[in-house]
Coordinates of C-alpha atoms and ligand atoms in Angstrom, one line a residue:
Chain C
M1 CA 0.1 -0.1 -0.1
L2 CA 1.3 3.5 -0.8
L3 CA 1.2 6.2 1.8
I4 CA 0.2 9.2 -0.2
N5 CA 0.9 12.8 0.6
C6 CA -2.2 14.9 -0.1
P7 CA -1.2 18.5 -0.3
F8 CA -3.9 19.6 2.0
C9 CA -4.4 16.4 4.3
G10 CA -0.8 15.1 4.5
E11 CA 0.1 11.3 4.4
R12 CA -2.9 9.0 4.2
N13 CA -3.3 5.3 2.7
E14 CA -3.7 4.7 -0.6
T15 CA -7.0 3.1 0.0
E16 CA -8.3 6.8 0.6
Y17 CA -7.4 7.9 -3.1
V18 CA -8.6 7.0 -6.5
Y19 CA -6.1 6.8 -9.2
G20 CA -6.8 9.5 -12.0
G21 CA -4.5 8.4 -15.0
P22 CA -1.3 9.6 -16.1
V23 CA -0.7 13.3 -16.6
S24 CA -0.9 14.3 -20.2
A25 CA -0.6 17.6 -22.1
D26 CA -3.5 20.0 -22.2
R27 CA -6.1 19.0 -24.8
P28 CA -4.9 20.8 -27.9
D29 CA -7.5 22.5 -30.4
P30 CA -7.9 19.7 -33.0
T31 CA -8.1 22.3 -35.7
A32 CA -4.6 23.8 -34.8
V33 CA -2.5 20.6 -34.7
N34 CA -1.8 18.1 -37.3
D35 CA -3.2 14.6 -37.2
D36 CA -0.2 13.0 -35.7
E37 CA -0.1 15.4 -32.7
W38 CA -4.0 14.8 -32.3
I39 CA -3.8 11.0 -32.4
D40 CA -0.8 11.4 -30.2
Y41 CA -2.9 13.4 -27.8
L42 CA -5.8 11.0 -27.7
T43 CA -4.0 7.5 -27.6
M44 CA -0.4 7.9 -26.4
V45 CA 0.8 7.5 -22.8
P46 CA 4.5 7.4 -21.5
N47 CA 5.2 4.0 -20.3
P48 CA 8.7 4.2 -18.7
V49 CA 10.2 1.7 -16.2
G50 CA 10.9 4.3 -13.8
P51 CA 9.4 7.7 -12.8
T52 CA 6.1 8.4 -14.2
H53 CA 3.8 11.5 -13.5
E54 CA 0.2 10.7 -12.6
R55 CA -3.0 12.1 -11.2
W56 CA -4.4 11.1 -7.6
W57 CA -7.9 12.1 -6.1
H58 CA -8.2 12.3 -2.6
A59 CA -11.9 10.8 -3.0
K60 CA -12.4 9.8 0.8
G61 CA -10.8 12.7 2.2
C62 CA -10.9 16.5 1.2
G63 CA -11.7 15.8 -2.4
D64 CA -8.5 17.3 -4.0
W65 CA -6.9 16.5 -7.3
F66 CA -3.2 16.5 -7.4
T67 CA -0.2 15.1 -9.1
L68 CA 2.6 13.1 -8.1
W69 CA 5.6 11.2 -9.6
R70 CA 5.6 7.4 -8.9
D71 CA 8.4 4.9 -9.9
T72 CA 6.9 2.0 -12.0
A73 CA 9.5 -0.3 -11.0
T74 CA 9.4 -0.1 -7.4
H75 CA 6.3 1.9 -6.6
D76 CA 8.1 4.5 -4.7
I77 CA 6.7 8.1 -4.6
V78 CA 9.8 10.2 -5.9
K79 CA 10.8 13.7 -6.6
G80 CA 9.7 14.9 -10.3
P81 CA 12.3 16.2 -12.8
K82 CA 13.4 19.6 -12.2
K83 CA 11.9 21.9 -14.6
Chain V
M1 CA 11.1 -35.7 -32.1
Q2 CA 11.0 -38.3 -29.5
K3 CA 7.4 -39.4 -29.3
Y4 CA 6.1 -39.5 -25.8
S5 CA 3.5 -42.4 -25.2
I6 CA 2.7 -45.1 -22.7
F7 CA 5.5 -47.2 -24.5
S8 CA 8.2 -44.5 -24.4
L9 CA 7.3 -44.2 -20.8
A10 CA 7.4 -47.8 -20.0
R11 CA 10.8 -48.2 -22.0
N12 CA 12.5 -45.2 -20.3
A13 CA 10.9 -46.4 -16.9
L14 CA 12.8 -49.5 -17.3
S15 CA 16.1 -47.8 -18.2
G16 CA 15.8 -45.5 -14.8
H17 CA 14.8 -42.7 -17.0
K18 CA 18.4 -42.0 -17.9
N19 CA 17.9 -42.2 -21.9
W20 CA 15.0 -39.4 -22.3
T21 CA 16.5 -36.9 -25.2
R22 CA 16.2 -33.3 -24.4
A23 CA 12.9 -31.3 -25.1
W24 CA 15.0 -28.8 -26.9
K25 CA 18.7 -28.4 -27.6
S26 CA 20.8 -25.4 -26.7
P27 CA 23.0 -24.9 -29.8
P28 CA 25.6 -21.9 -29.9
L29 CA 24.1 -18.5 -30.9
R30 CA 25.0 -17.5 -34.5
D31 CA 25.1 -14.0 -35.8
R32 CA 22.6 -14.1 -38.5
Y33 CA 19.0 -15.9 -38.8
E34 CA 16.1 -15.4 -41.3
V35 CA 13.7 -14.5 -38.2
I36 CA 14.5 -13.6 -34.7
I37 CA 11.6 -13.7 -32.1
I38 CA 12.2 -12.0 -29.0
G39 CA 10.5 -13.4 -26.0
A40 CA 10.2 -17.1 -25.4
G41 CA 6.6 -17.0 -23.8
G42 CA 3.6 -18.3 -25.2
H43 CA 3.2 -16.2 -28.3
G44 CA 6.9 -16.1 -29.3
L45 CA 7.1 -19.9 -29.0
A46 CA 3.8 -20.6 -30.9
T47 CA 4.9 -17.9 -33.7
A48 CA 8.1 -19.9 -34.0
Y49 CA 6.3 -23.2 -34.2
Y50 CA 3.8 -22.2 -36.8
L51 CA 6.6 -20.4 -38.8
A52 CA 8.4 -23.7 -39.1
K53 CA 5.4 -26.1 -39.6
E54 CA 3.2 -24.0 -41.8
H55 CA 5.5 -22.1 -43.7
G56 CA 8.7 -24.1 -43.6
I57 CA 10.7 -21.3 -42.2
T58 CA 12.9 -23.0 -39.8
D59 CA 15.9 -20.6 -39.7
V60 CA 14.7 -18.8 -36.6
A61 CA 16.1 -18.0 -33.2
V62 CA 14.0 -17.4 -30.2
L63 CA 15.8 -15.3 -27.6
D64 CA 14.7 -14.9 -23.8
R65 CA 16.2 -12.9 -21.2
G66 CA 15.3 -15.6 -18.7
W67 CA 14.3 -19.1 -19.0
L68 CA 11.7 -20.4 -21.7
G69 CA 8.4 -20.2 -20.4
G70 CA 9.2 -18.3 -17.1
G71 CA 7.2 -14.9 -18.0
N72 CA 3.6 -14.3 -17.7
I73 CA 2.8 -17.6 -19.3
A74 CA 4.1 -19.0 -16.0
R75 CA 2.0 -16.4 -13.9
N76 CA -1.4 -16.7 -15.4
T77 CA -4.7 -18.3 -14.1
V78 CA -4.9 -20.2 -17.5
T79 CA -8.7 -19.5 -18.3
I80 CA -9.5 -20.1 -21.9
R81 CA -12.7 -18.8 -23.3
S82 CA -14.2 -16.8 -26.5
N83 CA -16.9 -14.7 -24.7
Y84 CA -15.7 -11.2 -26.2
L85 CA -17.5 -8.3 -27.2
R86 CA -16.6 -7.5 -30.7
D87 CA -17.0 -8.9 -34.2
E88 CA -13.1 -8.6 -34.7
S89 CA -12.4 -10.3 -31.4
I90 CA -14.8 -13.4 -31.2
P91 CA -13.9 -15.3 -34.2
F92 CA -10.3 -15.0 -33.4
Y93 CA -10.9 -16.4 -29.7
V94 CA -13.1 -19.2 -31.2
K95 CA -10.3 -20.3 -33.3
S96 CA -7.7 -20.0 -30.3
V97 CA -10.2 -22.3 -28.1
S98 CA -10.5 -24.9 -30.9
L99 CA -6.9 -25.1 -31.5
F100 CA -6.1 -25.5 -27.7
E101 CA -8.6 -28.5 -27.5
G102 CA -6.6 -30.3 -30.4
L103 CA -3.1 -29.3 -28.9
T104 CA -2.2 -32.3 -26.9
K105 CA -2.4 -34.3 -30.5
E106 CA -0.7 -31.6 -32.4
L107 CA 2.2 -31.2 -30.3
N108 CA 2.5 -34.8 -28.7
F109 CA 2.4 -33.2 -25.2
N110 CA -0.2 -33.5 -22.5
M111 CA -1.9 -30.6 -22.1
M112 CA -4.3 -31.6 -19.3
H113 CA -6.8 -29.8 -21.0
S114 CA -10.2 -29.6 -19.2
K115 CA -12.9 -28.1 -20.8
R116 CA -15.3 -27.2 -18.1
T117 CA -17.3 -24.3 -18.6
M118 CA -17.2 -20.7 -17.2
I119 CA -20.2 -19.3 -15.2
D120 CA -20.4 -15.7 -14.9
V121 CA -22.2 -14.6 -11.6
V122 CA -24.0 -11.3 -12.1
H123 CA -25.1 -8.9 -9.7
N124 CA -26.6 -6.0 -11.5
Y125 CA -28.8 -5.2 -14.6
P126 CA -26.5 -3.2 -16.6
K127 CA -23.8 -5.9 -16.5
M128 CA -26.8 -8.4 -17.4
R129 CA -27.7 -6.5 -20.4
E130 CA -23.9 -6.2 -21.5
L131 CA -23.4 -9.9 -21.2
R132 CA -26.9 -10.5 -23.1
R133 CA -25.5 -8.2 -25.7
R134 CA -22.4 -10.3 -26.0
Q135 CA -24.6 -13.5 -26.3
L136 CA -26.4 -12.2 -29.5
T137 CA -22.9 -11.3 -31.2
M138 CA -21.4 -14.5 -29.9
D139 CA -24.3 -16.4 -31.6
I140 CA -23.1 -15.3 -34.8
Y141 CA -19.8 -16.9 -34.5
N142 CA -20.7 -20.2 -33.2
S143 CA -19.3 -19.4 -29.5
T144 CA -21.6 -20.6 -26.6
Y145 CA -23.2 -18.3 -24.2
D146 CA -26.8 -18.4 -22.2
N147 CA -28.6 -17.0 -19.6
I148 CA -29.3 -18.9 -16.5
S149 CA -31.5 -18.2 -13.5
T150 CA -29.9 -17.8 -9.9
E151 CA -31.4 -21.0 -8.7
E152 CA -29.5 -22.5 -11.7
V153 CA -26.3 -21.0 -11.0
R154 CA -26.6 -22.0 -7.5
R155 CA -27.4 -25.8 -8.5
R156 CA -24.3 -25.8 -10.4
V157 CA -22.0 -24.1 -7.9
P158 CA -23.3 -25.3 -4.6
A159 CA -20.3 -23.6 -2.8
L160 CA -22.0 -20.2 -3.8
T161 CA -24.0 -19.7 -0.6
G162 CA -23.7 -15.8 -0.1
G163 CA -25.3 -13.3 -2.2
G164 CA -29.0 -14.3 -1.1
P165 CA -31.8 -11.7 -1.4
G166 CA -30.9 -10.1 2.1
S167 CA -27.5 -9.7 1.2
R168 CA -25.8 -6.3 0.1
L169 CA -24.9 -7.7 -3.2
P170 CA -27.7 -10.2 -4.3
V171 CA -27.1 -12.3 -7.3
I172 CA -29.6 -11.8 -10.0
G173 CA -28.7 -14.6 -12.6
G174 CA -25.8 -16.0 -14.6
M175 CA -24.5 -16.4 -17.9
V176 CA -22.9 -20.0 -19.1
H177 CA -19.9 -20.3 -21.6
T178 CA -19.6 -24.1 -22.3
D179 CA -16.6 -23.4 -24.6
A180 CA -14.2 -22.3 -21.5
G181 CA -11.6 -24.5 -20.1
V182 CA -8.4 -24.7 -18.4
N183 CA -5.2 -26.4 -19.1
R184 CA -1.5 -26.5 -18.2
H185 CA 0.6 -23.6 -18.9
D186 CA 4.0 -25.2 -18.6
A187 CA 2.9 -27.9 -21.2
V188 CA 2.2 -25.2 -23.5
A189 CA 5.4 -23.4 -23.4
W190 CA 7.4 -26.7 -23.4
G191 CA 5.2 -28.3 -26.1
Y192 CA 5.7 -25.7 -28.6
A193 CA 9.3 -25.2 -27.8
R194 CA 9.8 -28.9 -28.2
A195 CA 7.9 -29.2 -31.4
A196 CA 9.6 -26.0 -32.7
D197 CA 12.9 -27.4 -31.7
S198 CA 12.1 -30.6 -33.7
H199 CA 11.8 -28.5 -37.0
G200 CA 15.2 -26.7 -36.5
V201 CA 14.2 -23.6 -34.5
E202 CA 16.8 -22.6 -31.9
M203 CA 16.0 -21.6 -28.3
H204 CA 18.3 -19.2 -26.6
E205 CA 17.5 -18.6 -23.1
Q206 CA 19.4 -16.3 -20.6
T207 CA 19.9 -13.8 -23.7
P208 CA 18.3 -10.5 -23.1
V209 CA 17.9 -8.1 -26.1
L210 CA 19.2 -4.7 -25.1
S211 CA 18.0 -2.8 -28.3
L212 CA 16.6 -3.0 -31.8
I213 CA 19.0 -2.2 -34.7
R214 CA 17.7 -0.5 -37.8
G215 CA 19.9 -0.3 -41.2
S216 CA 20.5 2.8 -43.1
D217 CA 17.2 2.1 -45.1
G218 CA 15.2 2.7 -41.6
A219 CA 14.3 -1.0 -41.8
I220 CA 15.3 -3.7 -39.1
S221 CA 18.4 -5.2 -39.4
G222 CA 18.9 -7.1 -36.2
V223 CA 19.1 -7.1 -32.2
Q224 CA 21.7 -6.0 -29.8
T225 CA 22.0 -8.8 -27.0
S226 CA 24.1 -9.3 -24.1
R227 CA 25.8 -11.9 -26.1
G228 CA 26.5 -9.7 -29.0
V229 CA 24.7 -8.5 -32.2
V230 CA 22.4 -11.0 -34.1
H231 CA 21.1 -9.9 -37.4
A232 CA 17.7 -10.7 -39.1
K233 CA 15.6 -8.9 -41.6
K234 CA 12.5 -10.1 -39.6
V235 CA 12.2 -9.4 -36.1
V236 CA 9.1 -10.2 -33.9
V237 CA 8.8 -8.5 -30.6
A238 CA 6.8 -10.9 -28.2
V239 CA 7.6 -9.7 -24.8
S240 CA 4.4 -9.0 -22.9
G241 CA 4.8 -6.1 -20.5
H242 CA 8.2 -4.9 -21.8
T243 CA 7.0 -4.0 -25.5
T244 CA 7.3 -0.4 -25.4
T245 CA 10.7 -0.7 -23.6
L246 CA 12.1 -2.3 -26.5
T247 CA 10.4 -0.6 -29.5
E248 CA 11.4 2.5 -28.1
T249 CA 14.9 1.7 -28.8
A250 CA 14.1 1.7 -32.6
G251 CA 12.2 5.1 -32.0
L252 CA 8.8 3.4 -32.3
R253 CA 6.1 4.6 -30.1
L254 CA 2.9 2.5 -29.4
P255 CA -0.1 3.1 -27.4
L256 CA 0.7 0.6 -24.6
R257 CA 0.7 1.0 -20.8
T258 CA 2.0 -1.7 -18.5
M259 CA -0.1 -3.0 -15.5
N260 CA 0.4 -5.3 -12.9
L261 CA -2.2 -8.0 -12.4
T262 CA -2.5 -10.5 -9.7
A263 CA -3.3 -14.1 -8.6
F264 CA -3.1 -16.4 -5.8
V265 CA -3.7 -19.9 -4.9
S266 CA -5.0 -21.8 -2.0
E267 CA -4.0 -25.3 -0.1
P268 CA -5.5 -28.4 -2.1
V269 CA -8.8 -29.2 -1.0
K270 CA -11.2 -32.0 -2.0
P271 CA -13.2 -31.2 -5.4
L272 CA -15.6 -28.5 -4.8
V273 CA -16.0 -26.5 -7.8
D274 CA -15.9 -28.1 -11.3
V275 CA -16.5 -24.9 -13.5
I276 CA -14.7 -21.6 -13.7
V277 CA -16.5 -19.2 -11.5
N278 CA -16.4 -15.5 -12.6
C279 CA -17.7 -12.6 -10.9
P280 CA -17.4 -9.5 -13.1
D281 CA -19.3 -7.2 -10.6
L282 CA -17.1 -8.1 -7.8
G283 CA -14.0 -8.4 -9.7
F284 CA -12.8 -11.9 -8.9
Y285 CA -12.6 -15.3 -10.4
F286 CA -11.5 -18.8 -9.7
S287 CA -11.2 -22.3 -10.8
Q288 CA -10.1 -25.3 -8.9
S289 CA -6.9 -26.7 -10.2
D290 CA -6.5 -30.7 -10.8
K291 CA -4.3 -30.6 -7.5
G292 CA -7.5 -29.2 -5.5
E293 CA -6.1 -25.9 -5.1
M294 CA -8.3 -22.8 -5.8
V295 CA -6.7 -20.6 -8.5
I296 CA -7.9 -16.9 -7.7
G297 CA -7.6 -13.7 -9.8
G298 CA -8.4 -10.3 -8.7
A299 CA -8.1 -6.8 -10.1
P300 CA -5.2 -5.0 -11.5
D301 CA -3.2 -2.4 -9.2
S302 CA -4.1 1.0 -10.1
G303 CA -1.7 2.8 -12.2
Q304 CA 1.3 1.7 -14.4
S305 CA 3.6 -0.8 -12.9
F306 CA 6.3 -3.1 -13.7
R307 CA 6.7 -4.7 -10.2
R308 CA 5.2 -8.3 -10.2
D309 CA 3.8 -8.5 -6.8
I310 CA 0.6 -7.9 -5.3
K311 CA -0.4 -5.1 -3.0
Q312 CA -2.0 -6.2 0.5
H313 CA -5.1 -4.1 0.0
V314 CA -5.8 -5.4 -3.6
F315 CA -5.4 -8.8 -2.2
E316 CA -7.6 -8.0 1.0
D317 CA -10.3 -6.4 -1.4
T318 CA -10.3 -9.7 -3.5
V319 CA -10.7 -12.1 -0.6
G320 CA -13.2 -9.9 1.1
A321 CA -15.3 -9.8 -2.0
M322 CA -15.0 -13.7 -2.7
L323 CA -15.9 -14.5 1.0
E324 CA -19.3 -12.5 0.4
L325 CA -20.1 -15.1 -1.9
F326 CA -18.2 -18.0 -0.8
P327 CA -18.3 -17.9 3.1
S328 CA -17.1 -21.5 3.4
F329 CA -13.7 -20.3 1.8
K330 CA -13.0 -18.4 5.2
K331 CA -11.2 -21.7 6.2
L332 CA -9.0 -21.7 3.2
K333 CA -5.3 -21.1 3.7
L334 CA -3.9 -19.3 1.0
L335 CA -0.3 -20.6 -0.3
R336 CA 1.1 -18.5 -2.7
Q337 CA 0.4 -14.9 -4.3
W338 CA 2.1 -13.2 -7.2
G339 CA 1.8 -10.6 -10.1
G340 CA 2.6 -10.1 -13.8
H341 CA 3.1 -7.1 -15.7
L342 CA 1.0 -7.0 -18.9
D343 CA 0.5 -4.3 -21.3
I344 CA -2.7 -3.0 -22.6
T345 CA -3.6 -0.8 -25.5
H346 CA -5.6 2.4 -25.7
D347 CA -8.7 0.3 -26.8
A348 CA -7.9 -3.1 -24.8
S349 CA -7.5 -5.2 -28.1
P350 CA -4.2 -6.4 -29.0
I351 CA -1.8 -5.2 -31.7
M352 CA -0.6 -7.8 -34.1
D353 CA 1.1 -6.2 -37.0
E354 CA 4.1 -5.1 -39.1
T355 CA 5.0 -1.8 -37.8
D356 CA 6.2 1.3 -39.1
V357 CA 9.7 0.0 -39.0
P358 CA 9.8 -2.3 -42.0
G359 CA 10.5 -5.9 -40.9
L360 CA 9.8 -5.3 -37.3
F361 CA 6.6 -7.2 -36.2
V362 CA 5.0 -6.6 -32.8
T363 CA 2.4 -8.8 -30.9
A364 CA 1.3 -6.9 -27.9
G365 CA -1.6 -5.6 -25.8
W366 CA -2.1 -8.9 -24.4
W367 CA -4.0 -8.3 -21.2
G368 CA -5.6 -11.7 -21.3
G369 CA -3.5 -13.2 -23.9
Y370 CA -2.9 -16.9 -22.7
K371 CA -6.1 -17.9 -24.2
A372 CA -4.9 -16.2 -27.6
I373 CA -1.8 -18.1 -28.0
P374 CA -2.4 -20.7 -30.5
A375 CA -4.4 -18.5 -32.7
G376 CA -1.8 -15.6 -32.0
G377 CA 0.9 -17.8 -33.0
L378 CA -0.7 -19.0 -36.1
T379 CA -1.9 -15.5 -37.4
L380 CA 1.3 -13.8 -36.7
A381 CA 3.3 -16.3 -38.4
H382 CA 1.1 -16.1 -41.4
H383 CA 1.9 -12.3 -41.5
V384 CA 5.6 -12.8 -40.9
A385 CA 6.0 -15.5 -43.5
T386 CA 3.9 -14.3 -46.4
G387 CA 3.9 -10.4 -45.7
R388 CA -0.1 -10.3 -45.5
P389 CA -2.2 -10.1 -42.4
H390 CA -4.2 -13.4 -41.6
P391 CA -7.7 -12.7 -42.1
L392 CA -8.4 -13.5 -38.4
M393 CA -6.2 -10.7 -37.0
E394 CA -6.2 -8.1 -39.9
K395 CA -8.0 -5.7 -37.9
F396 CA -5.5 -6.0 -35.0
T397 CA -3.4 -3.2 -36.7
V398 CA -1.1 -0.4 -35.2
K399 CA -2.7 2.0 -38.0
R400 CA -6.2 1.5 -36.3
F401 CA -5.2 4.1 -33.7
K402 CA -4.0 6.6 -36.6
N403 CA -7.6 5.9 -38.1
L404 CA -9.2 6.6 -34.7
D405 CA -10.8 3.0 -35.8
F406 CA -10.5 1.6 -32.3
I407 CA -11.9 -2.0 -31.3
M408 CA -13.2 -1.3 -28.0
E409 CA -12.9 -4.5 -25.9
T410 CA -13.7 -4.9 -21.9
G411 CA -12.6 -7.9 -20.2
T412 CA -15.1 -10.0 -18.3
T413 CA -13.4 -9.4 -14.9
T414 CA -10.3 -7.3 -14.9
A415 CA -10.0 -5.1 -17.6
R416 CA -13.0 -3.1 -16.6
Ligands
LIG501 C1 -1.9 -13.0 -12.8 C2 -2.3 -13.1 -14.2 C3 -3.3 -13.9 -14.8 C4 -4.0 -14.1 -16.0 N1 -4.9 -14.8 -16.2 C5 -4.9 -15.1 -17.5 C6 -6.2 -15.9 -17.9 O1 -6.7 -16.6 -17.1 N2 -6.4 -16.2 -19.2 C7 -5.6 -15.5 -20.1 O2 -5.9 -15.7 -21.5 N3 -4.5 -14.7 -20.0 C8 -4.3 -14.5 -18.6 N4 -3.1 -13.6 -18.3 C9 -2.5 -13.1 -19.5 C10 -1.5 -14.0 -20.0 O3 -0.6 -14.3 -19.2 C11 -0.6 -13.1 -20.8 O4 -1.5 -12.3 -21.7 C12 0.3 -13.9 -21.8 O5 0.9 -14.8 -21.2 C13 1.2 -13.0 -22.7 O6 1.9 -13.4 -23.6 P1 3.2 -14.4 -23.6 O7 2.8 -15.9 -23.1 O8 4.0 -14.3 -25.0 O9 4.1 -13.5 -22.4 P2 5.4 -14.0 -21.4 O10 5.3 -15.4 -21.0 O11 5.5 -12.8 -20.7 O12 6.6 -13.9 -22.5 C14 7.5 -12.7 -22.8 C15 8.9 -13.2 -22.5 O13 9.6 -12.3 -23.2 C16 10.8 -12.2 -22.5 N5 11.4 -11.0 -22.6 C17 11.0 -9.6 -22.2 N6 11.7 -8.6 -22.4 C18 12.8 -9.2 -23.0 C19 14.0 -8.8 -23.4 N7 14.5 -7.4 -23.6 N8 14.9 -9.7 -24.4 C20 14.4 -11.0 -24.3 N9 13.4 -11.5 -23.7 C21 12.6 -10.6 -23.0 C22 10.4 -12.5 -20.9 O14 11.3 -13.2 -20.3 C23 9.4 -13.6 -21.3 O15 9.7 -14.8 -21.2 C24 -2.9 -13.4 -16.9 C25 -1.6 -12.9 -16.5 C26 -1.3 -12.6 -15.3 C27 -0.1 -11.8 -14.9
LIG502 ZN1 -6.9 15.5 1.1

């Protein structure tokens, strides 16, 4: 079980949260991008063996949505890459 | 190939079992083959076998980073069935089920195939409607699916004593899929490997592929392994959860994500349940093995994962749901638990295709892909050998995503 740090409530058990999918780019304007970029947005997800960026929802807590980086090989919650 | 029979068994017993020939040889690794298959799991080995048997292509090497048959084929719950949703899927799985039923003879290897029917236990009307809809489509393709009453479900599965009218989750009925069965996964891997070897296909274990190599024309030209470069003009990626890890080394991105699916098994008990029980609304399914163990499968972890283990709360959720329906299972001791990492596509249907990299074939997205091994191998071998997709798998392309031509499947239990 993961111990997930909600920005509002602090550390709580994974069972209080709902996984919300990988963080993807914002929805582009379909008329402003080419077909490849549009398909990419719709279907592609990074699938690394290592840190990945994802959304979680503190459904049984404060209801906040937030993002975190989690390592897919170890399940450790890790620091994301520096921007 | 040495024939296995009652006579060979008797003969070898008399000589103290010292003269059995090896099921497959381990020749030295050459630096060039006509076809390289990466992954000695079910799909890789079946593809190798049908390439040799149906198309006479025997200059083939199957490379695995671990031991043969040690991937997800060794970690799954061996449910073989064809109750899928889409016109594209059902005939493919009907073919696979029928190939499985003939596999013991075909490979001269006892698959311990047990055709034993799957019963879905249903708790809500939307699910019942979805399954009835499947039934209508399945009827077209000669797959079996029938609606039964709650009383009939209980008659066939006497251990199902929970889920009564006063419970939180009353059972409202069931579906019966008589084509479903289970068999022995090791026999599938070893049987295909032994038969492929007898045609001259080479099996190379402990040979991880580190990257794919493309020629100056962009086409595939070989693979970099831990034991050196091996060349081939045709390379098949059949590595289950690690597909994108490999294809990205050739600059190829695919709409796949890898998730961890889990199972666990009880101590052996006397025969109690003679069908496969599937509870889609509660998210678990099980069957009793020939040894008497309850083989139980649950839901995947949330989020992507390459970890191959089981989280305690996922495990507890599955057990909790199971005890609602099968309270007597409270006394069962659970012996082992494990997970496997599988990739699933954007639309939950497989990809079996030659990719944008000429000569590079991929068989991936096998979320419930054990049942698909014989038909997957047969049809992919056809594509690799002839350059044209087999009619049974021609819709499972990579291009469908580019055309937004999705084949939305939904698993009956876990890929919900
Ligand atoms: C818990 C669980 C339950 C399941 N239950 C069912 C079920 O009831 N019914 C069903 O139909 N399906 C089921 N499945 C799914 C099924 O197991 C898989 O879809 C199927 O086994 C995948 O195909 P495969 O056998 O070819 O894969 P694998 O056996 O995983 O073969 C892939 C091989 O590739 C090798 N490999 C990986 N990377 C490399 C590399 N870089 N170089 C060389 N080799 C490499 C691996 O070592 C492995 O041997 C289940 C899976 C799990 C985990
Ligand atoms: Zn919170």
